[in-house]
Amino acid sequence: MRIAVTGAAGMLGTDLMARLSGAHEVIGLDLPQRIESHVVAQVIAPVDSNKISFRACDILDEINTREFVAKIAPDWVIHCAAFTNVDGCEKEPEKAFRLNAEGTRNVAKGAWGAKAKMLYVSTDYVYDGKKSEPYVETDGTGPLNVYGQSKLKGEMEVLNILPDALIVRTSWLFGKNGPNFIEAILAQVGKKDELSVVSDQVGSPTYTVDLSDALARLIEVDASGVFHAANEGYCSWFQYAREILRLYGADGINVKPMTTEELGRPALRPAYSVLSKEKYKRTTRHNMRHWEEALKDYLIHREVSIK
Ligand SMILES: NC(=O)c1ccc[n+]([C@@H]2O[C@H](COP(=O)([O-])OP(=O)(O)OC[C@H]3O[C@@H](n4cnc5c(N)ncnc54)[C@H](OP(=O)(O)O)[C@@H]3O)[C@@H](O)[C@H]2O)c1
């Protein structure tokens, strides 16, 4: 298949491009400056250049986006581009809605015009976090922050134009091509003896390599509708931090639990956003691995890439 990926130079987009290029022709779209630095840094190992390419495209430009997608004539458009800084969205709500909702509508119009199928990557933050057992896809939404509201509006924009679109909600991403919680914790090693980390938010850390595989499997079975995809298991940010430091061999650092209120970030976060993966498993006959396994894998590859 021919697949266009927006946000192709981002954290998820980079791993997704690599995963899809094994079996498909992939064309990555991102902001010009992002693509330039990505290509210069050779983030993607030299893969078959006939199968993978990048083009500059600002999804806020509706006409340009529609023309680009029409020219590419893809079978699928996978939309990863977003304003993903949760506290940043709270401070700049107009920017959040412009990119996450209007930008998404432009991409959906492009897919519609090209008669392509569309996959929109969404978030666990569309839920209010009041449940105490995993959210299923039919549960009501109730985002607590601007990021979640703007991503949910993005879902609606997509479904308005493409009622059979595929929407995949995921959570707590980490990957080697973007700033993430693991790197934020490891950046403190050697600098601090003690860290305070939030213990009253529970979710599932998810490796972008594993999510990329799950997205590929979903499009390969032609799935449509809303799905959850995340690594198995769950933890609080506090437990996650302790496991990162333990695996890294830096467990001399004392990690102390703190509350969300004590941390006082601009955006509220759901207290519980674990996603049920039953629908994903039934549809793909595949289980995503446990987040602890994925974390080990990430740290191993990180060490290799440092050397
Ligand atoms: N990160 C998470 O924990 C998480 C959790 C759940 C769901 N998600 C969803 O997963 C998807 C991927 O997330 P991610 O963390 O991989 O995102 P990311 O690293 O921030 O990548 C997004 C990419 O989109 C680009 N972009 C921004 N504005 C654009 C525009 N106007 N036109 C074209 N491209 C533009 C970004 O460039 P710049 O960096 O230069 O702006 C970046 O390269 C997003 O849809 C996000 O909402 C993420």
PDB file of C-alpha atoms in Angstrom, residues 33-255:
ATOM      1  CA  GLN A  33      12.433  22.739   9.379  1.00  0.00           C
ATOM      2  CA  ARG A  34      11.578  19.447  11.077  1.00  0.00           C
ATOM      3  CA  ILE A  35      12.216  17.428   7.937  1.00  0.00           C
ATOM      4  CA  GLU A  36      15.467  19.203   7.216  1.00  0.00           C
ATOM      5  CA  SER A  37      16.946  18.526  10.665  1.00  0.00           C
ATOM      6  CA  HIS A  38      15.600  14.974  10.582  1.00  0.00           C
ATOM      7  CA  VAL A  39      17.183  14.150   7.258  1.00  0.00           C
ATOM      8  CA  VAL A  40      20.441  15.901   8.160  1.00  0.00           C
ATOM      9  CA  ALA A  41      20.606  13.958  11.434  1.00  0.00           C
ATOM     10  CA  GLN A  42      19.854  10.744   9.505  1.00  0.00           C
ATOM     11  CA  VAL A  43      17.416   9.760  12.226  1.00  0.00           C
ATOM     12  CA  ILE A  44      16.019   7.076  10.003  1.00  0.00           C
ATOM     13  CA  ALA A  45      18.683   4.543   9.129  1.00  0.00           C
ATOM     14  CA  PRO A  46      19.229   4.418   5.384  1.00  0.00           C
ATOM     15  CA  VAL A  47      16.334   2.280   4.279  1.00  0.00           C
ATOM     16  CA  ASP A  48      15.194   1.564   0.760  1.00  0.00           C
ATOM     17  CA  SER A  49      14.834   5.117  -0.560  1.00  0.00           C
ATOM     18  CA  ASN A  50      12.174   4.034  -3.039  1.00  0.00           C
ATOM     19  CA  LYS A  51       9.998   3.049  -0.122  1.00  0.00           C
ATOM     20  CA  ILE A  52      10.462   6.022   2.173  1.00  0.00           C
ATOM     21  CA  SER A  53      10.457   9.740   1.418  1.00  0.00           C
ATOM     22  CA  PHE A  54       9.697  13.040   3.123  1.00  0.00           C
ATOM     23  CA  ARG A  55       7.842  16.143   1.949  1.00  0.00           C
ATOM     24  CA  ALA A  56       7.377  19.471   3.687  1.00  0.00           C
ATOM     25  CA  CYS A  57       3.734  20.215   4.387  1.00  0.00           C
ATOM     26  CA  ASP A  58       2.133  22.481   6.970  1.00  0.00           C
ATOM     27  CA  ILE A  59      -1.236  20.935   7.805  1.00  0.00           C
ATOM     28  CA  LEU A  60      -2.571  24.357   8.836  1.00  0.00           C
ATOM     29  CA  ASP A  61      -2.563  25.260   5.149  1.00  0.00           C
ATOM     30  CA  GLU A  62      -5.764  23.618   3.937  1.00  0.00           C
ATOM     31  CA  ILE A  63      -5.251  24.048   0.202  1.00  0.00           C
ATOM     32  CA  ASN A  64      -1.656  22.906   0.318  1.00  0.00           C
ATOM     33  CA  THR A  65      -2.522  19.895   2.464  1.00  0.00           C
ATOM     34  CA  ARG A  66      -5.357  18.831   0.164  1.00  0.00           C
ATOM     35  CA  GLU A  67      -3.153  19.231  -2.914  1.00  0.00           C
ATOM     36  CA  PHE A  68      -0.303  17.292  -1.343  1.00  0.00           C
ATOM     37  CA  VAL A  69      -2.479  14.381  -0.305  1.00  0.00           C
ATOM     38  CA  ALA A  70      -4.195  14.345  -3.708  1.00  0.00           C
ATOM     39  CA  LYS A  71      -0.806  14.252  -5.468  1.00  0.00           C
ATOM     40  CA  ILE A  72       0.458  11.418  -3.275  1.00  0.00           C
ATOM     41  CA  ALA A  73      -2.788   9.470  -3.853  1.00  0.00           C
ATOM     42  CA  PRO A  74      -2.287   7.245  -0.814  1.00  0.00           C
ATOM     43  CA  ASP A  75      -4.346   4.246   0.239  1.00  0.00           C
ATOM     44  CA  TRP A  76      -4.099   5.423   3.845  1.00  0.00           C
ATOM     45  CA  VAL A  77      -3.324   8.700   5.597  1.00  0.00           C
ATOM     46  CA  ILE A  78      -2.032   8.247   9.147  1.00  0.00           C
ATOM     47  CA  HIS A  79      -2.311  11.502  11.049  1.00  0.00           C
ATOM     48  CA  CYS A  80       0.233  11.862  13.886  1.00  0.00           C
ATOM     49  CA  ALA A  81       0.970  15.620  13.694  1.00  0.00           C
ATOM     50  CA  ALA A  82      -0.326  17.457  16.750  1.00  0.00           C
ATOM     51  CA  PHE A  83       0.403  20.037  19.427  1.00  0.00           C
ATOM     52  CA  THR A  84       1.316  17.462  22.082  1.00  0.00           C
ATOM     53  CA  ASN A  85       2.669  19.606  24.929  1.00  0.00           C
ATOM     54  CA  VAL A  86      -0.186  19.199  27.444  1.00  0.00           C
ATOM     55  CA  ASP A  87       0.665  22.231  29.587  1.00  0.00           C
ATOM     56  CA  GLY A  88       1.555  24.208  26.451  1.00  0.00           C
ATOM     57  CA  CYS A  89      -1.966  23.538  25.109  1.00  0.00           C
ATOM     58  CA  GLU A  90      -3.430  24.865  28.355  1.00  0.00           C
ATOM     59  CA  LYS A  91      -1.459  28.097  27.962  1.00  0.00           C
ATOM     60  CA  GLU A  92      -2.205  28.439  24.237  1.00  0.00           C
ATOM     61  CA  PRO A  93      -5.703  27.002  23.704  1.00  0.00           C
ATOM     62  CA  GLU A  94      -6.179  28.722  20.330  1.00  0.00           C
ATOM     63  CA  LYS A  95      -3.009  27.147  18.979  1.00  0.00           C
ATOM     64  CA  ALA A  96      -4.114  23.771  20.366  1.00  0.00           C
ATOM     65  CA  PHE A  97      -7.499  23.862  18.647  1.00  0.00           C
ATOM     66  CA  ARG A  98      -6.006  25.269  15.458  1.00  0.00           C
ATOM     67  CA  LEU A  99      -3.552  22.406  15.071  1.00  0.00           C
ATOM     68  CA  ASN A 100      -5.348  19.506  16.783  1.00  0.00           C
ATOM     69  CA  ALA A 101      -8.842  20.219  15.440  1.00  0.00           C
ATOM     70  CA  GLU A 102      -8.595  22.486  12.344  1.00  0.00           C
ATOM     71  CA  GLY A 103      -5.315  20.935  11.159  1.00  0.00           C
ATOM     72  CA  THR A 104      -6.895  17.518  11.580  1.00  0.00           C
ATOM     73  CA  ARG A 105      -9.921  18.630   9.539  1.00  0.00           C
ATOM     74  CA  ASN A 106      -7.575  19.721   6.726  1.00  0.00           C
ATOM     75  CA  VAL A 107      -5.900  16.309   6.742  1.00  0.00           C
ATOM     76  CA  ALA A 108      -9.300  14.564   6.740  1.00  0.00           C
ATOM     77  CA  LYS A 109     -10.404  16.694   3.771  1.00  0.00           C
ATOM     78  CA  GLY A 110      -7.191  15.689   2.005  1.00  0.00           C
ATOM     79  CA  ALA A 111      -7.872  12.007   2.669  1.00  0.00           C
ATOM     80  CA  TRP A 112     -11.475  12.385   1.529  1.00  0.00           C
ATOM     81  CA  GLY A 113     -10.422  14.119  -1.702  1.00  0.00           C
ATOM     82  CA  ALA A 114      -7.882  11.385  -2.441  1.00  0.00           C
ATOM     83  CA  LYS A 115     -10.398   8.638  -1.576  1.00  0.00           C
ATOM     84  CA  ALA A 116      -7.931   7.390   1.026  1.00  0.00           C
ATOM     85  CA  LYS A 117      -8.687   5.761   4.361  1.00  0.00           C
ATOM     86  CA  MET A 118      -7.618   7.658   7.434  1.00  0.00           C
ATOM     87  CA  LEU A 119      -6.140   6.717  10.810  1.00  0.00           C
ATOM     88  CA  TYR A 120      -6.135   9.441  13.454  1.00  0.00           C
ATOM     89  CA  VAL A 121      -3.913   8.962  16.515  1.00  0.00           C
ATOM     90  CA  SER A 122      -5.758  10.187  19.601  1.00  0.00           C
ATOM     91  CA  THR A 123      -5.230  10.078  23.344  1.00  0.00           C
ATOM     92  CA  ASP A 124      -6.286   8.623  26.705  1.00  0.00           C
ATOM     93  CA  TYR A 125      -6.715  12.252  27.809  1.00  0.00           C
ATOM     94  CA  VAL A 126     -10.149  12.330  26.111  1.00  0.00           C
ATOM     95  CA  TYR A 127     -11.370  10.501  29.263  1.00  0.00           C
ATOM     96  CA  ASP A 128     -12.076  12.106  32.630  1.00  0.00           C
ATOM     97  CA  GLY A 129     -10.145   9.520  34.668  1.00  0.00           C
ATOM     98  CA  LYS A 130     -12.976   8.820  37.106  1.00  0.00           C
ATOM     99  CA  LYS A 131     -13.149   5.072  36.368  1.00  0.00           C
ATOM    100  CA  SER A 132     -11.190   2.495  38.346  1.00  0.00           C
ATOM    101  CA  GLU A 133     -11.143  -0.202  35.671  1.00  0.00           C
ATOM    102  CA  PRO A 134      -9.848   0.043  32.093  1.00  0.00           C
ATOM    103  CA  TYR A 135     -11.718   2.366  29.754  1.00  0.00           C
ATOM    104  CA  VAL A 136     -13.454   0.692  26.832  1.00  0.00           C
ATOM    105  CA  GLU A 137     -13.905   2.438  23.486  1.00  0.00           C
ATOM    106  CA  THR A 138     -17.649   2.979  24.068  1.00  0.00           C
ATOM    107  CA  ASP A 139     -17.155   4.780  27.403  1.00  0.00           C
ATOM    108  CA  GLY A 140     -18.201   8.419  27.483  1.00  0.00           C
ATOM    109  CA  THR A 141     -15.490  11.024  27.022  1.00  0.00           C
ATOM    110  CA  GLY A 142     -14.906  14.035  29.268  1.00  0.00           C
ATOM    111  CA  PRO A 143     -11.487  15.607  28.724  1.00  0.00           C
ATOM    112  CA  LEU A 144     -10.133  17.574  31.688  1.00  0.00           C
ATOM    113  CA  ASN A 145      -7.684  19.739  29.755  1.00  0.00           C
ATOM    114  CA  VAL A 146      -7.371  21.729  26.522  1.00  0.00           C
ATOM    115  CA  TYR A 147      -5.105  19.106  24.937  1.00  0.00           C
ATOM    116  CA  GLY A 148      -7.734  16.369  25.469  1.00  0.00           C
ATOM    117  CA  GLN A 149     -10.559  18.672  24.334  1.00  0.00           C
ATOM    118  CA  SER A 150      -8.722  19.664  21.165  1.00  0.00           C
ATOM    119  CA  LYS A 151      -7.818  16.042  20.334  1.00  0.00           C
ATOM    120  CA  LEU A 152     -11.452  14.996  20.895  1.00  0.00           C
ATOM    121  CA  LYS A 153     -12.579  17.808  18.589  1.00  0.00           C
ATOM    122  CA  GLY A 154     -10.061  16.382  16.089  1.00  0.00           C
ATOM    123  CA  GLU A 155     -11.761  12.966  16.371  1.00  0.00           C
ATOM    124  CA  MET A 156     -15.126  14.603  15.630  1.00  0.00           C
ATOM    125  CA  GLU A 157     -13.748  16.514  12.644  1.00  0.00           C
ATOM    126  CA  VAL A 158     -12.402  13.271  11.190  1.00  0.00           C
ATOM    127  CA  LEU A 159     -15.625  11.315  11.714  1.00  0.00           C
ATOM    128  CA  ASN A 160     -17.664  14.157  10.256  1.00  0.00           C
ATOM    129  CA  ILE A 161     -15.806  13.886   6.967  1.00  0.00           C
ATOM    130  CA  LEU A 162     -14.894  10.179   7.030  1.00  0.00           C
ATOM    131  CA  PRO A 163     -17.426   8.219   9.136  1.00  0.00           C
ATOM    132  CA  ASP A 164     -15.477   4.967   8.558  1.00  0.00           C
ATOM    133  CA  ALA A 165     -12.155   6.392   9.741  1.00  0.00           C
ATOM    134  CA  LEU A 166      -9.950   4.547  12.211  1.00  0.00           C
ATOM    135  CA  ILE A 167      -9.267   6.345  15.499  1.00  0.00           C
ATOM    136  CA  VAL A 168      -6.635   4.905  17.815  1.00  0.00           C
ATOM    137  CA  ARG A 169      -6.407   6.258  21.362  1.00  0.00           C
ATOM    138  CA  THR A 170      -3.083   5.646  23.082  1.00  0.00           C
ATOM    139  CA  SER A 171      -1.259   6.782  26.216  1.00  0.00           C
ATOM    140  CA  TRP A 172       1.980   7.980  27.842  1.00  0.00           C
ATOM    141  CA  LEU A 173       4.245   7.596  24.792  1.00  0.00           C
ATOM    142  CA  PHE A 174       8.010   7.165  24.963  1.00  0.00           C
ATOM    143  CA  GLY A 175      10.339   6.792  22.017  1.00  0.00           C
ATOM    144  CA  LYS A 176      13.871   7.648  21.065  1.00  0.00           C
ATOM    145  CA  ASN A 177      12.938  10.514  18.753  1.00  0.00           C
ATOM    146  CA  GLY A 178      11.253  12.861  21.167  1.00  0.00           C
ATOM    147  CA  PRO A 179      11.419  14.302  24.633  1.00  0.00           C
ATOM    148  CA  ASN A 180       9.813  11.834  27.024  1.00  0.00           C
ATOM    149  CA  PHE A 181       9.423  10.983  30.713  1.00  0.00           C
ATOM    150  CA  ILE A 182      12.267   8.432  30.720  1.00  0.00           C
ATOM    151  CA  GLU A 183      14.765  11.007  29.464  1.00  0.00           C
ATOM    152  CA  ALA A 184      13.446  13.605  31.929  1.00  0.00           C
ATOM    153  CA  ILE A 185      14.099  11.172  34.807  1.00  0.00           C
ATOM    154  CA  LEU A 186      17.507  10.040  33.527  1.00  0.00           C
ATOM    155  CA  ALA A 187      18.571  13.666  33.062  1.00  0.00           C
ATOM    156  CA  GLN A 188      18.519  13.940  36.872  1.00  0.00           C
ATOM    157  CA  VAL A 189      20.993  11.080  37.399  1.00  0.00           C
ATOM    158  CA  GLY A 190      24.205  12.468  38.847  1.00  0.00           C
ATOM    159  CA  LYS A 191      22.510  15.783  39.583  1.00  0.00           C
ATOM    160  CA  LYS A 192      20.018  14.953  42.341  1.00  0.00           C
ATOM    161  CA  ASP A 193      19.840  12.462  45.230  1.00  0.00           C
ATOM    162  CA  GLU A 194      16.090  12.760  45.579  1.00  0.00           C
ATOM    163  CA  LEU A 195      13.173  13.148  43.171  1.00  0.00           C
ATOM    164  CA  SER A 196       9.479  13.754  43.887  1.00  0.00           C
ATOM    165  CA  VAL A 197       7.157  12.138  41.361  1.00  0.00           C
ATOM    166  CA  VAL A 198       3.358  12.134  41.064  1.00  0.00           C
ATOM    167  CA  SER A 199       1.773   8.959  42.448  1.00  0.00           C
ATOM    168  CA  ASP A 200      -1.941   9.712  41.959  1.00  0.00           C
ATOM    169  CA  GLN A 201      -2.088   9.396  38.154  1.00  0.00           C
ATOM    170  CA  VAL A 202      -2.213   5.887  36.744  1.00  0.00           C
ATOM    171  CA  GLY A 203      -1.819   4.900  33.092  1.00  0.00           C
ATOM    172  CA  SER A 204       0.073   2.697  30.641  1.00  0.00           C
ATOM    173  CA  PRO A 205       3.474   3.819  29.333  1.00  0.00           C
ATOM    174  CA  THR A 206       3.647   2.909  25.634  1.00  0.00           C
ATOM    175  CA  TYR A 207       6.705   2.498  23.428  1.00  0.00           C
ATOM    176  CA  THR A 208       6.363   4.183  20.032  1.00  0.00           C
ATOM    177  CA  VAL A 209       7.996   1.142  18.396  1.00  0.00           C
ATOM    178  CA  ASP A 210       5.202  -1.082  19.775  1.00  0.00           C
ATOM    179  CA  LEU A 211       2.482   1.416  18.952  1.00  0.00           C
ATOM    180  CA  SER A 212       3.802   1.686  15.383  1.00  0.00           C
ATOM    181  CA  ASP A 213       3.514  -2.081  15.050  1.00  0.00           C
ATOM    182  CA  ALA A 214      -0.041  -1.990  16.426  1.00  0.00           C
ATOM    183  CA  LEU A 215      -1.066   0.781  13.996  1.00  0.00           C
ATOM    184  CA  ALA A 216       0.410  -1.185  11.087  1.00  0.00           C
ATOM    185  CA  ARG A 217      -1.519  -4.293  12.139  1.00  0.00           C
ATOM    186  CA  LEU A 218      -4.771  -2.340  12.386  1.00  0.00           C
ATOM    187  CA  ILE A 219      -4.512  -0.852   8.908  1.00  0.00           C
ATOM    188  CA  GLU A 220      -3.418  -4.206   7.486  1.00  0.00           C
ATOM    189  CA  VAL A 221      -6.723  -5.741   8.664  1.00  0.00           C
ATOM    190  CA  ASP A 222      -8.593  -2.692   7.374  1.00  0.00           C
ATOM    191  CA  ALA A 223      -9.967  -1.761  10.814  1.00  0.00           C
ATOM    192  CA  SER A 224     -12.348   1.160  11.257  1.00  0.00           C
ATOM    193  CA  GLY A 225     -13.947   2.811  14.270  1.00  0.00           C
ATOM    194  CA  VAL A 226     -12.407   3.648  17.650  1.00  0.00           C
ATOM    195  CA  PHE A 227      -9.645   1.439  19.107  1.00  0.00           C
ATOM    196  CA  HIS A 228      -7.309   1.557  22.083  1.00  0.00           C
ATOM    197  CA  ALA A 229      -3.654   0.571  21.692  1.00  0.00           C
ATOM    198  CA  ALA A 230      -1.100   0.731  24.519  1.00  0.00           C
ATOM    199  CA  ASN A 231       1.463  -1.502  26.154  1.00  0.00           C
ATOM    200  CA  GLU A 232       0.063  -4.006  28.685  1.00  0.00           C
ATOM    201  CA  GLY A 233       0.049  -3.274  32.410  1.00  0.00           C
ATOM    202  CA  TYR A 234      -0.174   0.051  34.201  1.00  0.00           C
ATOM    203  CA  CYS A 235       1.577   2.134  36.863  1.00  0.00           C
ATOM    204  CA  SER A 236       1.716   5.584  38.408  1.00  0.00           C
ATOM    205  CA  TRP A 237       4.375   8.075  37.256  1.00  0.00           C
ATOM    206  CA  PHE A 238       6.049   7.412  40.632  1.00  0.00           C
ATOM    207  CA  GLN A 239       6.242   3.628  39.998  1.00  0.00           C
ATOM    208  CA  TYR A 240       7.374   4.290  36.440  1.00  0.00           C
ATOM    209  CA  ALA A 241      10.215   6.559  37.641  1.00  0.00           C
ATOM    210  CA  ARG A 242      11.376   3.979  40.184  1.00  0.00           C
ATOM    211  CA  GLU A 243      11.434   1.234  37.526  1.00  0.00           C
ATOM    212  CA  ILE A 244      13.397   3.461  35.100  1.00  0.00           C
ATOM    213  CA  LEU A 245      16.051   4.169  37.740  1.00  0.00           C
ATOM    214  CA  ARG A 246      16.179   0.527  38.892  1.00  0.00           C
ATOM    215  CA  LEU A 247      16.735  -0.768  35.361  1.00  0.00           C
ATOM    216  CA  TYR A 248      19.288   1.953  34.689  1.00  0.00           C
ATOM    217  CA  GLY A 249      21.195   0.961  37.834  1.00  0.00           C
ATOM    218  CA  ALA A 250      20.628   4.328  39.506  1.00  0.00           C
ATOM    219  CA  ASP A 251      18.390   3.130  42.324  1.00  0.00           C
ATOM    220  CA  GLY A 252      20.509   5.069  44.828  1.00  0.00           C
ATOM    221  CA  ILE A 253      18.312   8.056  43.979  1.00  0.00           C
ATOM    222  CA  ASN A 254      15.461   8.322  46.479  1.00  0.00           C
ATOM    223  CA  VAL A 255      12.108   8.673  44.676  1.00  0.00           C
TER     224      VAL A 255
END
